[in-house]
Coordinates of C-alpha atoms in Angstrom, one line a residue:
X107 CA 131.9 89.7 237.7
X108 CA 132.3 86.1 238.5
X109 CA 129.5 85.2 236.2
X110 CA 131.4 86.9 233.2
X111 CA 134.7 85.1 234.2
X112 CA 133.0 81.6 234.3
X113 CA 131.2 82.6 231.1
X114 CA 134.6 83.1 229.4
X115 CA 136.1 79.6 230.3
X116 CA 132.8 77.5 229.2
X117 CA 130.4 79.9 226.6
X118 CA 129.5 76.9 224.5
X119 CA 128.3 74.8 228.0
X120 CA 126.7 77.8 229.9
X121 CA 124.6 79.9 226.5
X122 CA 125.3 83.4 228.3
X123 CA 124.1 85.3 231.2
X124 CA 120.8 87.6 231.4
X125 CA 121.6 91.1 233.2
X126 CA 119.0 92.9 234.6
X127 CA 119.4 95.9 235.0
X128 CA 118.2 99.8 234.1
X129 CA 120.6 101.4 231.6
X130 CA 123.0 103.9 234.0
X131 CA 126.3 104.1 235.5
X132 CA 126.4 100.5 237.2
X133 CA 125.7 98.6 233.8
X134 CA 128.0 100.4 231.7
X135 CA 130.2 99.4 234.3
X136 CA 129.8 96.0 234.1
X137 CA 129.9 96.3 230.2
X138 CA 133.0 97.7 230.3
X139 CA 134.1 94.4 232.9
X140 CA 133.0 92.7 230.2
X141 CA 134.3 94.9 227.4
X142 CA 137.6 93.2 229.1
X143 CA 137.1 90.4 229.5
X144 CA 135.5 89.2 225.9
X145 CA 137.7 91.9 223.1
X146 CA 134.8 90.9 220.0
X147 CA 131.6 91.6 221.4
X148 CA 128.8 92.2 218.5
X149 CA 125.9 94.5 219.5
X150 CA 122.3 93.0 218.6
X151 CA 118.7 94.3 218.7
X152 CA 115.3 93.0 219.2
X153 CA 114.0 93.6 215.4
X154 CA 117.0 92.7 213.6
X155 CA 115.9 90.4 210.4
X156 CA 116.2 86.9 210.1
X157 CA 118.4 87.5 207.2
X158 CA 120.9 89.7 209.8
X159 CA 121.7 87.0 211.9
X160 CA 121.5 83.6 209.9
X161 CA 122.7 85.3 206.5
X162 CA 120.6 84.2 203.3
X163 CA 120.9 85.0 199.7
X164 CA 123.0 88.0 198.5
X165 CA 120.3 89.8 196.2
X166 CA 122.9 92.6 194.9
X167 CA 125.6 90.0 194.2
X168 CA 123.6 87.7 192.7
X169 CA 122.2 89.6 190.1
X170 CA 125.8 90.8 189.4
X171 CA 127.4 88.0 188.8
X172 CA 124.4 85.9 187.5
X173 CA 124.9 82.7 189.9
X174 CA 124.1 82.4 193.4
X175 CA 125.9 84.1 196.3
X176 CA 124.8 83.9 199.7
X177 CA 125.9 86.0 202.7
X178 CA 126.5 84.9 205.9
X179 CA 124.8 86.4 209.4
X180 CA 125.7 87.8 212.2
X181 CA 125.3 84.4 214.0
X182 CA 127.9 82.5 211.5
X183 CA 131.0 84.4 213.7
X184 CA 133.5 82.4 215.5
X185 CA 134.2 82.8 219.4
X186 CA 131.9 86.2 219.4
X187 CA 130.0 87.1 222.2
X188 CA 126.8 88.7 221.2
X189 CA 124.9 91.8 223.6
X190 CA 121.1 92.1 223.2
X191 CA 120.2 95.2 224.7
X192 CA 116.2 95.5 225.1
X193 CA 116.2 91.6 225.6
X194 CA 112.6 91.5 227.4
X195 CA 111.6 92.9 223.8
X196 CA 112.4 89.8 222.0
X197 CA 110.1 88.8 219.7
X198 CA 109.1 84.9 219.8
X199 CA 111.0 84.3 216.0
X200 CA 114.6 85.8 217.1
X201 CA 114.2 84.1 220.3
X202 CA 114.0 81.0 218.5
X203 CA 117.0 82.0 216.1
X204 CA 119.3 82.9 219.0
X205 CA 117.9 79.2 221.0
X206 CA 118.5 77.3 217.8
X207 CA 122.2 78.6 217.6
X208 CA 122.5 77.9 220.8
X209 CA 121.4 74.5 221.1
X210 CA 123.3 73.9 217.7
X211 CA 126.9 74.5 220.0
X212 CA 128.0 77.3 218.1
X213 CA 131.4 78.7 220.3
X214 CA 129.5 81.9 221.1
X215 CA 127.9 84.0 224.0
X216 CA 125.4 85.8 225.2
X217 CA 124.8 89.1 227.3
X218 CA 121.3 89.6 227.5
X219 CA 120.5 93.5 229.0
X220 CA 117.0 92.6 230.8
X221 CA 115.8 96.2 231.1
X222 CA 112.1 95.1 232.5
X223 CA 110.4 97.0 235.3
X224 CA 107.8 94.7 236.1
X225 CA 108.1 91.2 236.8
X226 CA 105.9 90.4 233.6
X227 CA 108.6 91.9 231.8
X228 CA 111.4 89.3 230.9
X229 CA 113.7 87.8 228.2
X230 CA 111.4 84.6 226.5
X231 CA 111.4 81.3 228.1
X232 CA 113.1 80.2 224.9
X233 CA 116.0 81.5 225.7
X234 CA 116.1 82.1 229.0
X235 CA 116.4 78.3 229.5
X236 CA 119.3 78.0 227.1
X237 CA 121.5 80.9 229.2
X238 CA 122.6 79.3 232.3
X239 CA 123.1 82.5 234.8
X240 CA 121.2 85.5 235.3
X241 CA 122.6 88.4 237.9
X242 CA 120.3 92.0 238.9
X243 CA 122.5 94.9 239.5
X244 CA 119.7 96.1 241.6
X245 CA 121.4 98.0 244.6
X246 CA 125.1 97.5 243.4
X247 CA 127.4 100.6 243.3
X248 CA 129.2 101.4 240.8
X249 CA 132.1 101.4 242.9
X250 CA 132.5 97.7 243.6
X251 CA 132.1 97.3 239.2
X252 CA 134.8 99.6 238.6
X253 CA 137.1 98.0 241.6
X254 CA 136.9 94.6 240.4
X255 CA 140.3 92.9 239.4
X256 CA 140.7 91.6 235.7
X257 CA 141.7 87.8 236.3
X258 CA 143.6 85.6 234.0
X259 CA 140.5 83.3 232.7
X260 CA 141.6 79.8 231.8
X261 CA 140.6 78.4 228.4
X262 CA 139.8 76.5 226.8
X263 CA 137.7 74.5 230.4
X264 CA 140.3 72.5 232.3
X265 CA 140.2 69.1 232.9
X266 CA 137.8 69.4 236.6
X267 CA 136.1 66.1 238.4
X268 CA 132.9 66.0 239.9
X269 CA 131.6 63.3 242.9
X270 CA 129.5 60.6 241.5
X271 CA 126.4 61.9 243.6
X272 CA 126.7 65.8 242.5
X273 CA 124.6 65.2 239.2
X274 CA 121.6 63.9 241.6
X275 CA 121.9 66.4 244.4
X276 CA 121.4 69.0 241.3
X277 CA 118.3 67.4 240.6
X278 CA 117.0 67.1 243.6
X279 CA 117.2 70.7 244.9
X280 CA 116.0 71.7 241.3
X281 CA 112.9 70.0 242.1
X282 CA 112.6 71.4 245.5
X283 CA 112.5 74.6 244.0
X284 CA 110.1 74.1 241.2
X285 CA 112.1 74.6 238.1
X286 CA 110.8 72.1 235.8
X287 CA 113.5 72.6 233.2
X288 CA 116.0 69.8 232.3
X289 CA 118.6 72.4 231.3
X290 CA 119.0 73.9 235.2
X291 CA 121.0 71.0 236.6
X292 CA 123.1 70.7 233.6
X293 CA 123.9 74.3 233.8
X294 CA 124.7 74.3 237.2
X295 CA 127.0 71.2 236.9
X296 CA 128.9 73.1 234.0
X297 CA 128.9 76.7 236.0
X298 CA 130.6 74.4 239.1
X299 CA 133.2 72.7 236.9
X300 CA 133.8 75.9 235.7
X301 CA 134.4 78.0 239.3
X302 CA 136.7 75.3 240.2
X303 CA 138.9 75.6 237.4
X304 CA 138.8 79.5 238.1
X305 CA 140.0 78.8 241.5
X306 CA 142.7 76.5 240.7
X307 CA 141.2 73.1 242.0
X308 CA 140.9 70.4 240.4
X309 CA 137.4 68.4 241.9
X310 CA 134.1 70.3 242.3
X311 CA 134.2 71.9 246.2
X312 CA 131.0 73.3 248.2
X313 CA 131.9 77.0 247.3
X314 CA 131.7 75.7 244.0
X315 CA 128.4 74.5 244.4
X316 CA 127.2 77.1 246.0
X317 CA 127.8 79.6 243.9
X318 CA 126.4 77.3 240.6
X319 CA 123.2 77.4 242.7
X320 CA 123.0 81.1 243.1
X321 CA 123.6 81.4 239.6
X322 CA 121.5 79.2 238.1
X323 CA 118.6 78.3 240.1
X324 CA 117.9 81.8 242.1
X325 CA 115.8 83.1 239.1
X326 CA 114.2 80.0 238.2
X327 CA 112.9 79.2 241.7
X328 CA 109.0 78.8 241.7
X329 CA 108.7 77.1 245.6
X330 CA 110.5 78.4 248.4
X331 CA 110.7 74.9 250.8
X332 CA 110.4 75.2 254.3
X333 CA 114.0 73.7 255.7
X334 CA 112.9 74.2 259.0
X335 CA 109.6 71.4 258.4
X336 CA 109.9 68.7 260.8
X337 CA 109.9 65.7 258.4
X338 CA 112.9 67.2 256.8
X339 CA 114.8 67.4 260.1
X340 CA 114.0 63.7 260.3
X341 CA 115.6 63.1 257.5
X342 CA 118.9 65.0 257.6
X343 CA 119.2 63.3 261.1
X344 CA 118.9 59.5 260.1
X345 CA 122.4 58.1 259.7
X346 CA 123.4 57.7 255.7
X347 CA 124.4 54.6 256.1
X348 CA 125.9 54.5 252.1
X349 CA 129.4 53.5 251.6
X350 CA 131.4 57.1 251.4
X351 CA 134.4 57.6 248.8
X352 CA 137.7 59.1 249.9
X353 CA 137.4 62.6 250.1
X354 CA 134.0 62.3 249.1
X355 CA 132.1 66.0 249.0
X356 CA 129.3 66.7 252.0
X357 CA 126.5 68.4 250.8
X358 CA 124.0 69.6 253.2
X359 CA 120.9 71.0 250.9
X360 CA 120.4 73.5 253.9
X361 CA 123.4 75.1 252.5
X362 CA 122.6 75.0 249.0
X363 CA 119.0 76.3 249.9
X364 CA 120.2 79.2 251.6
X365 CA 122.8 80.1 248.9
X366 CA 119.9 80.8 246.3
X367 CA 118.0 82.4 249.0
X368 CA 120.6 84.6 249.3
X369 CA 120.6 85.4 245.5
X370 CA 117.1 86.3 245.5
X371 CA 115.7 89.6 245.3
X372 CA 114.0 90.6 249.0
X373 CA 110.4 91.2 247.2
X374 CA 110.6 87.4 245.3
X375 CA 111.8 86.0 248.7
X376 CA 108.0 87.2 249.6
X377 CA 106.2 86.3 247.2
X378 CA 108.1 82.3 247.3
X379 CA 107.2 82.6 251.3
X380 CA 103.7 83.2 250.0
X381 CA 103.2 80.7 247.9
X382 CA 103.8 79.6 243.9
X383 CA 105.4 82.7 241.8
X384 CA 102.9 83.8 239.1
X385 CA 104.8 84.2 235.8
X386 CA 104.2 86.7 233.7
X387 CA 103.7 86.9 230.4
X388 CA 103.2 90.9 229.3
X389 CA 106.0 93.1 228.3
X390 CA 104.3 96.5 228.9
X391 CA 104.9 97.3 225.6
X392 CA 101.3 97.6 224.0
X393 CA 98.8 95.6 222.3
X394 CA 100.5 93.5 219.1
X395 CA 98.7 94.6 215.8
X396 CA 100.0 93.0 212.5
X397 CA 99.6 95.0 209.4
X398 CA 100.8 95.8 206.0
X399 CA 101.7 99.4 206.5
X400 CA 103.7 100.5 209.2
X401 CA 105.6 99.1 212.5
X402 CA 108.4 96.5 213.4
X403 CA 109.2 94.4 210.5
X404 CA 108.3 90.7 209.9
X405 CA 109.5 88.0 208.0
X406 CA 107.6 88.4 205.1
X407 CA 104.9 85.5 204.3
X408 CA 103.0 84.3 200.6
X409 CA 101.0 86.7 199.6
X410 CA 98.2 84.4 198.8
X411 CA 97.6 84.1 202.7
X412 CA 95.6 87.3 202.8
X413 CA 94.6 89.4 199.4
X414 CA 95.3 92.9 199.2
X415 CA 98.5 92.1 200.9
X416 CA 101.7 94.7 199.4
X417 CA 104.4 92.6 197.6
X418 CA 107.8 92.5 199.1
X419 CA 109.9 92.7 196.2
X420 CA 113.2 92.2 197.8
X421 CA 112.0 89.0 199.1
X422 CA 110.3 87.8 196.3
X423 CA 113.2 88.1 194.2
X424 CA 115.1 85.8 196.7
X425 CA 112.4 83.5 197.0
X426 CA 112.4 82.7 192.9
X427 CA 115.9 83.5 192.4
X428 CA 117.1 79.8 193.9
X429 CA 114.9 78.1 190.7
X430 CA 116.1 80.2 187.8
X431 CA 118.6 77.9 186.5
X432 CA 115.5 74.9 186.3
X433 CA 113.1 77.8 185.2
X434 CA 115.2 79.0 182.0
X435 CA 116.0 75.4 180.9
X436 CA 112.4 74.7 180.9
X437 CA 111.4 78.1 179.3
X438 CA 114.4 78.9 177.1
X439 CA 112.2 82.0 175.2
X440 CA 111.9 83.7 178.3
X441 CA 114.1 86.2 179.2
X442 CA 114.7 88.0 182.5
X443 CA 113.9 86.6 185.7
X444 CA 111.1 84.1 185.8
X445 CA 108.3 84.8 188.7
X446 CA 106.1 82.5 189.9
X447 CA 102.7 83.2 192.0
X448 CA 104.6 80.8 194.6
X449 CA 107.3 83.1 194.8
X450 CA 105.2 86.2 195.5
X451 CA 105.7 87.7 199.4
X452 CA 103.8 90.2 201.4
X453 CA 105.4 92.7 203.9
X454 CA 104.2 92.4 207.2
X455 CA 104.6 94.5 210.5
X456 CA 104.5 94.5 214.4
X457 CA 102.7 97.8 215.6
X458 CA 102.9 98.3 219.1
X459 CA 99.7 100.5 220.1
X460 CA 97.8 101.4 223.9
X461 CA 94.5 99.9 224.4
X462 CA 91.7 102.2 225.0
X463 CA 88.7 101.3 226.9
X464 CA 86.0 103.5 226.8
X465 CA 83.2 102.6 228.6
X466 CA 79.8 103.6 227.7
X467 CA 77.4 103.6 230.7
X468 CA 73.4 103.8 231.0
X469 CA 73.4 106.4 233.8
X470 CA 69.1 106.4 233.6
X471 CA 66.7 105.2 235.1
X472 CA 66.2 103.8 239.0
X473 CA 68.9 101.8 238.8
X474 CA 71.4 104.4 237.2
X475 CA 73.3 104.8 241.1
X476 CA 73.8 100.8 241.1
X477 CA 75.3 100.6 237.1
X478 CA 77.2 103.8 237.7
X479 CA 79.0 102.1 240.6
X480 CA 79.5 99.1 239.2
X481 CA 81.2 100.8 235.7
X482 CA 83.5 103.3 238.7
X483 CA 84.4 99.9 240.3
X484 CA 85.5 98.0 237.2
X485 CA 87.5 101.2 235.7
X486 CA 89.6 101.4 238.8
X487 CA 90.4 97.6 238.6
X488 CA 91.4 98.2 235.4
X489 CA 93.3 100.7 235.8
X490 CA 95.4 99.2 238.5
X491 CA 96.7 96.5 236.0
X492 CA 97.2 99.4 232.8
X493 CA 100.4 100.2 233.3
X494 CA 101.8 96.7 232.6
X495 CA 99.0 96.7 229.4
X496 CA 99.6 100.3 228.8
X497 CA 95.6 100.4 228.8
X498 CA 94.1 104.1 228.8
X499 CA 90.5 104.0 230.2
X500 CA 87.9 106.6 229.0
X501 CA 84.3 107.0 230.8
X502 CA 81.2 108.3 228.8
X503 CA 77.5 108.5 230.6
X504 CA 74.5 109.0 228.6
X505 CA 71.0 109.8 230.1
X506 CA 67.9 112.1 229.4
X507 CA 68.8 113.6 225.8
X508 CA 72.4 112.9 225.2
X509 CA 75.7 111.8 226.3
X510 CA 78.4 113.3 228.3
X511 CA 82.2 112.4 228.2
X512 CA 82.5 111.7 232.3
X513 CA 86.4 110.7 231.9
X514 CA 88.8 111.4 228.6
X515 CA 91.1 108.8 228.2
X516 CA 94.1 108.6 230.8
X517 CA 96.0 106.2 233.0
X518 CA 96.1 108.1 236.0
X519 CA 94.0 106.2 238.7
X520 CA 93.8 109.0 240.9
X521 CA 92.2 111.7 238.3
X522 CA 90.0 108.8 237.8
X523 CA 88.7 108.5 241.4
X524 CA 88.2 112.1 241.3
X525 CA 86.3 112.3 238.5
X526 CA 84.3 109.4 239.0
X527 CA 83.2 110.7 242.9
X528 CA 79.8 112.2 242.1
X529 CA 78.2 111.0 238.6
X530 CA 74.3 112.2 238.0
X531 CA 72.0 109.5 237.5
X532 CA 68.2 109.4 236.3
X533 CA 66.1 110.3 233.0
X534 CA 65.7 108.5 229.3
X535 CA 68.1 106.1 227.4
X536 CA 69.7 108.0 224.9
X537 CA 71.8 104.8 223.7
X538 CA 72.6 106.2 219.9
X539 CA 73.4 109.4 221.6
X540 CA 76.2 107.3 223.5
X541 CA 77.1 105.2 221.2
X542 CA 78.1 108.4 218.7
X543 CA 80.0 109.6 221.7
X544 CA 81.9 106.7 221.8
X545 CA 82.1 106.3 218.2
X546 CA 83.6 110.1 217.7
X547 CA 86.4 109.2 221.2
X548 CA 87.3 106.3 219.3
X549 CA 88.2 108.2 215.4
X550 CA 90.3 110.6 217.4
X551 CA 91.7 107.7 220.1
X552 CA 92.8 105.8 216.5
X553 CA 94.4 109.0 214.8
X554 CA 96.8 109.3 217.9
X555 CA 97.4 105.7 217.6
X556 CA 95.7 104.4 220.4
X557 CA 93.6 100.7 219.9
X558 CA 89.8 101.8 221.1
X559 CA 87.6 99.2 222.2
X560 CA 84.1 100.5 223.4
X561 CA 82.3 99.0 226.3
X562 CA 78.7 99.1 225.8
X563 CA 76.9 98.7 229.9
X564 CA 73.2 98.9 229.6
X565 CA 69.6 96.9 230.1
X566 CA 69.0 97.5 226.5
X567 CA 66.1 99.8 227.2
X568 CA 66.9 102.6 223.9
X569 CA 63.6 104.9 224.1
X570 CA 65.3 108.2 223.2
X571 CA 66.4 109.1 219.8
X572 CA 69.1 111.2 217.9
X573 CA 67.3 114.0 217.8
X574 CA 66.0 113.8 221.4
X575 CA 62.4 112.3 220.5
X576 CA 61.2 109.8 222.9
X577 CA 60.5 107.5 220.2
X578 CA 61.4 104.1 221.1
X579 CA 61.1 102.6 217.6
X580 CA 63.7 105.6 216.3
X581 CA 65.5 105.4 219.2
X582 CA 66.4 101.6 218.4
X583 CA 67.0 102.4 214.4
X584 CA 69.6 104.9 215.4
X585 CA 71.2 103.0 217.8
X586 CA 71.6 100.1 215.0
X587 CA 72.9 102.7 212.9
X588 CA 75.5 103.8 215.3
X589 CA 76.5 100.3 215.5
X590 CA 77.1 99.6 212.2
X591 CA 79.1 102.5 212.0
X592 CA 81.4 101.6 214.4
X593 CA 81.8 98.5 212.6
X594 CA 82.4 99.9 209.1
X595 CA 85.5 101.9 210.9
X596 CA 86.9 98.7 212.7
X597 CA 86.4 99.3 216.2
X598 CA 86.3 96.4 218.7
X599 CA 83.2 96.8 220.8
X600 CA 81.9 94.6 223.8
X601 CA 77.8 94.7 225.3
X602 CA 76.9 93.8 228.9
X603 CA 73.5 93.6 229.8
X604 CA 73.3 95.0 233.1
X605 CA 68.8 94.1 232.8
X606 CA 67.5 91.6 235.6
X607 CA 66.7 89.2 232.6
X608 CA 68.8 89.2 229.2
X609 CA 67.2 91.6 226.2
X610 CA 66.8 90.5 222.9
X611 CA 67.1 94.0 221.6
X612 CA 70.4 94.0 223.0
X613 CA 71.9 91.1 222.0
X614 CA 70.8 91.7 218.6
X615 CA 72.4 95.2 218.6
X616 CA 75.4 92.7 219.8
X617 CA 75.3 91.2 216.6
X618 CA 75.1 94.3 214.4
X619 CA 78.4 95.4 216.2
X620 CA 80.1 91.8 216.1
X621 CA 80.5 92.2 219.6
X622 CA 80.3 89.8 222.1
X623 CA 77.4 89.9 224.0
X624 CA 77.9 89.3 228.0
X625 CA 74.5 88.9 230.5
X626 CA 75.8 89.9 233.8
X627 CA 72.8 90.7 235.6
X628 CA 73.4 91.8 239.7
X629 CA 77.1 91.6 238.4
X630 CA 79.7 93.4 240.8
X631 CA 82.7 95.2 239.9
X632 CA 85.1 92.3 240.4
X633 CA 82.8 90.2 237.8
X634 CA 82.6 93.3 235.2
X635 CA 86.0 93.9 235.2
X636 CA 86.5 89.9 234.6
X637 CA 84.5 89.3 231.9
X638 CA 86.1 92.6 230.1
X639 CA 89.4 91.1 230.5
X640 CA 88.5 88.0 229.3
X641 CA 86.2 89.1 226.3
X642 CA 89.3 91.4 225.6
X643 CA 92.1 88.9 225.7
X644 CA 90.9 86.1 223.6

């Protein structure tokens, strides 16, 4: 609540605030505060256009009226305060819409709805540095939302003084705490001036303070200092021997240390104790695919970037329509609009789809136990970081004859430790029978949307053919021509040779699959499930 109140009295200083929080009962109670407190709030979302929030040519009007109209954007509105729901699905191009108004002082607002689960799931950096506070409703009841008192708010900011040495404490506690950002201390400063004003004073007190801290740095704290660390008890007890100001503000950076402690969340208070905060960077929404067909829509791009690319006609026509005037003059015969190749744009779109991994494992030979083992080690690694990747794992042995599907595809870790408990090992390398498995998991894995990527762990040893011969000169024709069909239907494929020395066979079946090819011989699961996620993720 006091977060919204400050945000009212200086929107242009402070960018917004980020809520987090799960839609329910408690946020639509602090909507409603805010409802209150700003009257014209405009409702965003994550895919809107670029031409829905910075306005651009009016197509329809134009061609009506035969000169050039443009319309203005959601963005061009005076004193609004904008709501982005799903703000930790930002994509990087709004993000750098909403930062550019921002940093353009546009008298607006932002209420960013953070509705990530997962750390890795956040608004972008973009504009997260630009907004100035950020609150969790984590553990708040709705009672103490609905209780709150609506409070005059004064505006426009009041005329507030600060201390001379305010602006440097800021900075100094900021780089206590890690946060690298410029912006912070200037926020907090702003968010200060602001609560005083609020509370009727007229210079910057240590509730003031201390409550710009909590605002502002709690989220962006990276290290967690030790105030207890002898050197630092040294310090606060030599006499400050600098000449003091009347009335001059005393502040203790124990205090300002433990208000953002207080802010944080108790897990994050861990993990600071522990050490550096990892950031992270997934938003557990899928693999990113762009295409031509189907999805989010993109700002459409020239079609000469890619051929066979569909035209865009909307935005081709405002593309050409700016040079008609210069166009006509120069080509008075020509009647109707004038099209140039330059003007020509492609549709593009986001597609949001799981990841499947399907490994296929050599499960022959003597040292079928140890590569069975190692593959039932790397799937459960992997499957302890799906969720935030939305990654679906599938399993597929082959040995003797043929190949058997050991896992279909799921993301539940414990049917997979079930399942993988007892595998059978032993007999010929079947490695087109496998690699037809895989490719026949992967058509159906793509038809239900998922992205398959198969997973090719062998020693390269192919001695058993299609048909079940134990031909080894067959055996290696079909498994090239199993590979080469999973390339002809775009599947992503990655080999690792499992063999005590590297096989030639095997990386040149590699190369017939424009796969990457990855000797790991007496490689554990920790190393396997590396170098997939590295392969995968470049």
């Amino acid at each position: 609540m006091t977060a919204l109140r400050l945000l009212a009295i200086d929107p242009v200083g402070m960018g917004g605030v980020v809520l987090r929080a799960r839609a329910g009962p408690a946020r639509d109670a602090a909507m409603r505060f805010a409802q209150d407190i700003f009257p014209e709030m405009v409702r965003l979302h994550p895919s809107m256009s670029t031409e829905d929030l910075t306005g651009g040519i009016d197509l329809a009007a134009t061609l009506n009226s035969g000169s050039l109209t443009y319309r203005s954007g959601l963005l061009g509105r005076d004193r609004a305060c904008f709501v982005l729901p799903m703000a930790e699905r930002t994509g990087p191009q709004m993000a750098g819409q909403l930062a550019a108004a921002l940093d353009q002082g546009k008298e607006c607002a932002f209420i960013c709805l953070d509705e990530g689960v997962d750390d890795g799931e956040c608004i972008p950096a973009t504009l997260s540095d630009r907004i100035a506070m950020q609150v969790s409703l984590d553990g708040v009841q709705v009672s103490e939302l609905t209780s709150a008192e609506i409070q005059t708010v004064p505006s426009p900011l009041p005329a507030v003084d600060f201390f001379d040495e305010l602006p440097e404490t800021l900075v100094a506690l900021a780089v206590r705490l890690g946060i690298t950002s410029l912006r912070a201390p200037m926020h907090a400063l702003r968010v200060a001036k602001a609560h005083a004003a609020f509370s009727g004073r007229g210079v910057v007190s240590e509730d003031d303070v201390a409550i710009a801290v909590a605002l502002v740095y709690a989220h962006r704290t990276t290290i967690l200092p030790n105030v207890d660390d002898p050197e630092t008890e040294a310090e606060a007890a030599e006499p400050d021997t600098t000449p003091k100001q009347e009335h001059q503000l005393d502040l203790p950076e124990e205090l300002l240390l433990d208000a953002v402690k207080t802010a944080l969340p108790a897990n994050l208070l861990d993990q600071l104790s522990a050490g550096p905060a990892k950031t992270g960077t997934g938003s557990g929404s899928g693999k990113r695919r762009l295409g031509n067909r189907r999805g989010r829509p993109l700002p459409a791009r020239n079609v000469r970037a890619k051929p066979g690319a569909r035209v865009d006609l909307m935005a081709t026509l405002r593309a050409a329509i700016p040079w008609q005037k210069l166009r006509k003059d120069a080509a008075p015969h020509r009647t109707g609009a004038i099209v140039k190749p330059g003007d020509l744009r492609a549709k593009r779109y986001q597609e949001l789809s799981d990841r499947l991994l399907i490994f296929t494992v050599d499960a022959s030979g003597s040292a079928a136990l140890a590569r069975l083992g190692e593959a039932k080690g790397a799937v459960e690694l992997l499957l302890a970081e799906a969720y935030a990747r939305r990654d679906h794992v599938a399993l597929i042995g082959f040995r003797g004859t043929e190949a058997d599907v050991l896992l279909p595809p799921t993301r539940s870790l414990v049917q997979t430790k079930r399942r993988l408990a007892d595998l059978p090992g032993g007999g010929g390398t079947p490695t087109a029978a496998g690699l037809a498995a895989a490719l026949t998991m992967a058509q159906t894995a793509a038809r239900k949307g998922l992205t398959p990527t198969v997973v090719l762990l062998t020693d390269g040893r192919s001695n058993i053919a299609l048909d079940g011969s134990s031909d080894r000169t067959k055996a290696g024709q079909d498994a090239t021509d199993m590979a080469r069909a999973l390339v002809s239907q775009g599947i992503d494929a990655l080999v690792i040779d499992t063999g005590n020395r590297p096989a030639t066979a095997l990386n040149e079946l590699a190369c017939v699959m424009d796969a990457p090819y990855i000797a790991l011989p007496r490689a554990d699961a920790r190393k396997l499930s590396d170098a997939v996620t590295s392969s995968l993720d470049r």
